Amino acid sequence: MELLEFGHGGARVIAFPTSRGRFFEWENRGLVHALGHALENGWLHLVCLDAVDAESWYAYHEHPGARAWRHEQYTNYVMNEALPWARWRNDHPFTIFAGASFGAFHALSMGLRYPDRVNRILSMSGLTDIKMFMGGYHNETVYSQNPVDFIPNEHDPWRLDRLREQELILAVGREDRLLNQNRELSGKLWDKGIGNALREWDGMAHDWPVWHDMVRMYIGGHD
């Protein structure tokens, strides 16, 4: 697994690529440049991860259970290898998970699942419900990875406290086909007393130039 690192200090940002994207996508598509001022001033430490989407959710030739398990392995890599490595590189106490489109699903799935390790989640035009990839298949692994499923059934007081301490930003276009998914997740979070900032942008807003504006506006928290 390859990654790219930018910056020399500040809050740690774990950045996920879009659908079947690679670790260099944030750099090539201008998101690193959009955060250039914060990186140069030591306010952010950006770690751009690779992904295995082509081996998990997009591997339609595989059984859905195997695809979900491959994502589980990826989750273990992020939480137990990449994140500890980033903490070793920079001991700042604050961690942000961020992504756009399918990358936002990764940020939400892992960030909400491990709220004691992630302080802020920035979802830009994000997929929030993975069931559309499963063709009706569902098991415990899929459930544990899917925020719109596991958040309503969260009853553990300690976990709820950690979730309520997180900063959650869901930025999405009003004409984006994922708008209703974002509204659904936002509502389910509020039903559990978990505050979140649902920010609906004009138009489709599902493209790199808009994500440049979103990441600059929200990486430091909601407006």
Short mmCIF file of C-alpha atoms in Angstrom, two decimals:
data_model
loop_
_atom_site.label_atom_id
_atom_site.label_comp_id
_atom_site.label_asym_id
_atom_site.label_seq_id
_atom_site.Cartn_x
_atom_site.Cartn_y
_atom_site.Cartn_z
CA MET A 1 0.00 0.00 0.00
CA GLU A 2 1.42 3.35 -1.09
CA LEU A 3 0.69 6.80 0.31
CA LEU A 4 1.77 10.42 0.02
CA GLU A 5 2.53 12.79 2.88
CA PHE A 6 2.35 16.59 2.85
CA GLY A 7 3.03 19.13 5.57
CA HIS A 8 5.17 19.10 8.68
CA GLY A 9 2.77 19.56 11.57
CA GLY A 10 -0.70 20.42 12.74
CA ALA A 11 -3.91 18.41 12.69
CA ARG A 12 -3.59 15.05 10.97
CA VAL A 13 -5.75 14.61 7.83
CA ILE A 14 -6.27 11.09 6.49
CA ALA A 15 -7.45 11.60 2.89
CA PHE A 16 -9.26 8.92 0.89
CA PRO A 17 -9.47 8.83 -2.93
CA THR A 18 -12.70 8.67 -4.94
CA SER A 19 -14.04 5.51 -6.61
CA ARG A 20 -11.15 3.23 -7.57
CA GLY A 21 -8.82 6.21 -7.17
CA ARG A 22 -5.20 6.09 -6.10
CA PHE A 23 -3.06 7.67 -3.41
CA PHE A 24 -1.87 10.43 -5.78
CA GLU A 25 -5.38 11.58 -6.70
CA TRP A 26 -5.61 14.43 -4.15
CA GLU A 27 -2.33 15.81 -5.48
CA ASN A 28 -3.14 15.37 -9.17
CA ARG A 29 -6.65 16.79 -8.83
CA GLY A 30 -5.62 19.91 -6.94
CA LEU A 31 -6.88 19.23 -3.41
CA VAL A 32 -3.35 19.33 -2.00
CA HIS A 33 -2.82 22.70 -3.69
CA ALA A 34 -6.15 23.91 -2.30
CA LEU A 35 -4.78 23.23 1.20
CA GLY A 36 -1.34 24.62 0.39
CA HIS A 37 -1.49 27.59 2.78
CA ALA A 38 -2.44 25.40 5.74
CA LEU A 39 0.22 22.83 4.85
CA GLU A 40 2.99 25.40 4.46
CA ASN A 41 2.12 27.01 7.80
CA GLY A 42 2.13 23.73 9.72
CA TRP A 43 -1.60 23.76 10.43
CA LEU A 44 -2.31 20.48 8.64
CA HIS A 45 -0.42 17.23 8.10
CA LEU A 46 -1.97 15.48 5.09
CA VAL A 47 -1.65 11.73 4.47
CA CYS A 48 -3.19 10.59 1.17
CA LEU A 49 -4.01 6.88 1.20
CA ASP A 50 -4.44 4.31 -1.52
CA ALA A 51 -7.61 2.18 -1.67
CA VAL A 52 -8.73 -1.27 -2.82
CA ASP A 53 -12.17 -0.41 -4.23
CA ALA A 54 -11.54 -2.48 -7.38
CA GLU A 55 -10.98 -5.50 -5.13
CA SER A 56 -13.90 -4.80 -2.81
CA TRP A 57 -17.12 -2.94 -3.65
CA TYR A 58 -16.44 -2.75 -7.41
CA ALA A 59 -15.33 -6.39 -7.76
CA TYR A 60 -18.73 -7.47 -9.07
CA HIS A 61 -17.35 -10.84 -10.18
CA GLU A 62 -16.85 -11.73 -6.50
CA HIS A 63 -19.49 -12.82 -3.97
CA PRO A 64 -20.84 -9.78 -2.08
CA GLY A 65 -19.66 -11.26 1.20
CA ALA A 66 -16.11 -11.53 -0.12
CA ARG A 67 -16.23 -7.94 -1.36
CA ALA A 68 -17.34 -6.71 2.06
CA TRP A 69 -14.61 -8.75 3.72
CA ARG A 70 -11.98 -7.19 1.45
CA HIS A 71 -13.18 -3.77 2.62
CA GLU A 72 -12.91 -5.02 6.19
CA GLN A 73 -9.27 -5.85 5.53
CA TYR A 74 -8.79 -2.35 4.13
CA THR A 75 -10.41 -0.87 7.24
CA ASN A 76 -7.98 -2.82 9.40
CA TYR A 77 -5.09 -1.47 7.32
CA VAL A 78 -6.25 2.13 7.72
CA MET A 79 -6.99 1.96 11.45
CA ASN A 80 -4.18 -0.35 12.58
CA GLU A 81 -1.35 0.49 10.18
CA ALA A 82 -1.78 3.78 8.31
CA LEU A 83 -3.23 5.82 11.18
CA PRO A 84 -0.64 4.66 13.75
CA TRP A 85 2.09 5.42 11.21
CA ALA A 86 0.72 8.94 10.74
CA ARG A 87 0.64 9.41 14.51
CA TRP A 88 4.25 8.28 14.71
CA ARG A 89 5.16 10.86 12.09
CA ASN A 90 3.22 13.61 13.87
CA ASP A 91 1.99 13.41 17.45
CA HIS A 92 -0.65 16.14 17.11
CA PRO A 93 -3.74 15.01 19.05
CA PHE A 94 -6.35 15.89 16.41
CA THR A 95 -7.29 13.56 13.53
CA ILE A 96 -9.51 14.35 10.54
CA PHE A 97 -10.85 11.80 8.05
CA ALA A 98 -11.79 13.36 4.71
CA GLY A 99 -12.94 12.23 1.29
CA ALA A 100 -15.13 13.08 -1.68
CA SER A 101 -17.76 10.86 -3.30
CA PHE A 102 -16.75 7.24 -2.61
CA GLY A 103 -13.82 8.46 -0.55
CA ALA A 104 -16.32 10.12 1.75
CA PHE A 105 -17.90 6.71 2.37
CA HIS A 106 -14.54 5.46 3.65
CA ALA A 107 -14.16 8.50 5.88
CA LEU A 108 -17.68 8.10 7.31
CA SER A 109 -17.64 4.32 7.60
CA MET A 110 -14.38 4.23 9.54
CA GLY A 111 -14.67 7.54 11.33
CA LEU A 112 -18.10 6.79 12.78
CA ARG A 113 -17.13 3.22 13.57
CA TYR A 114 -14.05 4.35 15.54
CA PRO A 115 -15.13 7.68 17.05
CA ASP A 116 -12.47 7.55 19.76
CA ARG A 117 -9.75 7.78 17.10
CA VAL A 118 -11.23 10.38 14.72
CA ASN A 119 -12.10 13.91 15.83
CA ARG A 120 -13.58 15.34 12.63
CA ILE A 121 -15.09 13.82 9.48
CA LEU A 122 -15.42 15.81 6.27
CA SER A 123 -17.68 14.16 3.70
CA MET A 124 -17.87 15.97 0.36
CA SER A 125 -20.63 14.78 -2.01
CA GLY A 126 -20.44 11.55 -0.10
CA LEU A 127 -21.92 8.11 -0.55
CA THR A 128 -23.39 7.25 2.85
CA ASP A 129 -25.15 3.93 2.20
CA ILE A 130 -23.22 1.01 0.67
CA LYS A 131 -26.27 -1.25 0.20
CA MET A 132 -26.72 -0.05 -3.38
CA PHE A 133 -23.53 -1.97 -4.21
CA MET A 134 -24.69 -5.21 -2.61
CA GLY A 135 -27.58 -6.27 -4.84
CA GLY A 136 -29.76 -7.08 -1.85
CA TYR A 137 -27.09 -9.05 0.02
CA HIS A 138 -26.58 -8.17 3.68
CA ASN A 139 -24.61 -9.64 6.56
CA GLU A 140 -22.98 -8.54 9.80
CA THR A 141 -19.85 -7.33 8.01
CA VAL A 142 -21.83 -5.06 5.67
CA TYR A 143 -23.90 -3.83 8.62
CA SER A 144 -20.83 -2.88 10.65
CA GLN A 145 -19.41 -0.88 7.73
CA ASN A 146 -22.59 1.00 6.81
CA PRO A 147 -23.32 4.12 8.91
CA VAL A 148 -27.02 4.43 8.02
CA ASP A 149 -27.45 0.90 9.42
CA PHE A 150 -25.33 0.89 12.55
CA ILE A 151 -25.91 4.44 13.83
CA PRO A 152 -29.66 3.94 14.61
CA ASN A 153 -28.78 0.83 16.65
CA GLU A 154 -25.99 2.43 18.65
CA HIS A 155 -26.87 2.28 22.34
CA ASP A 156 -23.52 2.06 24.10
CA PRO A 157 -23.23 5.18 26.31
CA TRP A 158 -19.45 5.44 25.94
CA ARG A 159 -19.59 5.18 22.14
CA LEU A 160 -22.46 7.66 21.94
CA ASP A 161 -20.45 10.14 24.00
CA ARG A 162 -17.49 9.77 21.63
CA LEU A 163 -19.74 10.21 18.59
CA ARG A 164 -21.26 13.34 20.12
CA GLU A 165 -17.77 14.77 20.58
CA GLN A 166 -16.93 14.41 16.89
CA GLU A 167 -17.30 17.19 14.34
CA LEU A 168 -19.23 15.87 11.34
CA ILE A 169 -19.62 17.82 8.11
CA LEU A 170 -21.77 16.51 5.24
CA ALA A 171 -21.41 18.84 2.23
CA VAL A 172 -23.48 17.87 -0.80
CA GLY A 173 -25.19 19.47 -3.80
CA ARG A 174 -28.96 19.92 -3.87
CA GLU A 175 -29.04 18.27 -7.31
CA ASP A 176 -26.67 15.44 -6.37
CA ARG A 177 -28.24 11.98 -6.55
CA LEU A 178 -26.64 11.33 -3.14
CA LEU A 179 -28.48 14.23 -1.46
CA ASN A 180 -31.19 12.06 0.07
CA GLN A 181 -28.58 9.64 1.43
CA ASN A 182 -26.85 12.53 3.16
CA ARG A 183 -30.13 13.81 4.56
CA GLU A 184 -30.96 10.32 5.81
CA LEU A 185 -27.65 9.91 7.61
CA SER A 186 -27.83 13.41 9.06
CA GLY A 187 -31.31 12.71 10.41
CA LYS A 188 -30.29 9.38 11.93
CA LEU A 189 -27.33 11.04 13.63
CA TRP A 190 -29.54 13.79 15.07
CA ASP A 191 -32.01 11.14 16.28
CA LYS A 192 -29.17 9.82 18.45
CA GLY A 193 -28.24 13.28 19.67
CA ILE A 194 -25.15 13.31 17.45
CA GLY A 195 -24.72 16.80 16.07
CA ASN A 196 -23.68 17.25 12.46
CA ALA A 197 -23.49 20.00 9.88
CA LEU A 198 -25.43 19.14 6.71
CA ARG A 199 -24.43 21.74 4.16
CA GLU A 200 -26.40 21.70 0.90
CA TRP A 201 -24.73 23.49 -2.00
CA ASP A 202 -26.38 24.84 -5.12
CA GLY A 203 -26.44 22.60 -8.18
CA MET A 204 -24.83 19.21 -8.60
CA ALA A 205 -21.62 20.20 -6.74
CA HIS A 206 -20.10 16.79 -7.46
CA ASP A 207 -16.83 17.74 -9.12
CA TRP A 208 -13.25 18.60 -8.28
CA PRO A 209 -13.43 22.41 -8.53
CA VAL A 210 -16.30 22.42 -6.02
CA TRP A 211 -14.42 20.02 -3.74
CA HIS A 212 -11.51 22.49 -3.76
CA ASP A 213 -13.88 25.08 -2.28
CA MET A 214 -15.45 22.60 0.13
CA VAL A 215 -12.16 21.34 1.51
CA ARG A 216 -10.87 24.88 2.07
CA MET A 217 -14.13 25.90 3.73
CA TYR A 218 -14.69 22.89 6.00
CA ILE A 219 -11.35 21.23 6.76
CA GLY A 220 -11.11 23.46 9.83
CA GLY A 221 -14.69 22.71 10.92
CA HIS A 222 -18.17 23.72 9.79
CA ASP A 223 -19.10 27.32 9.12
#
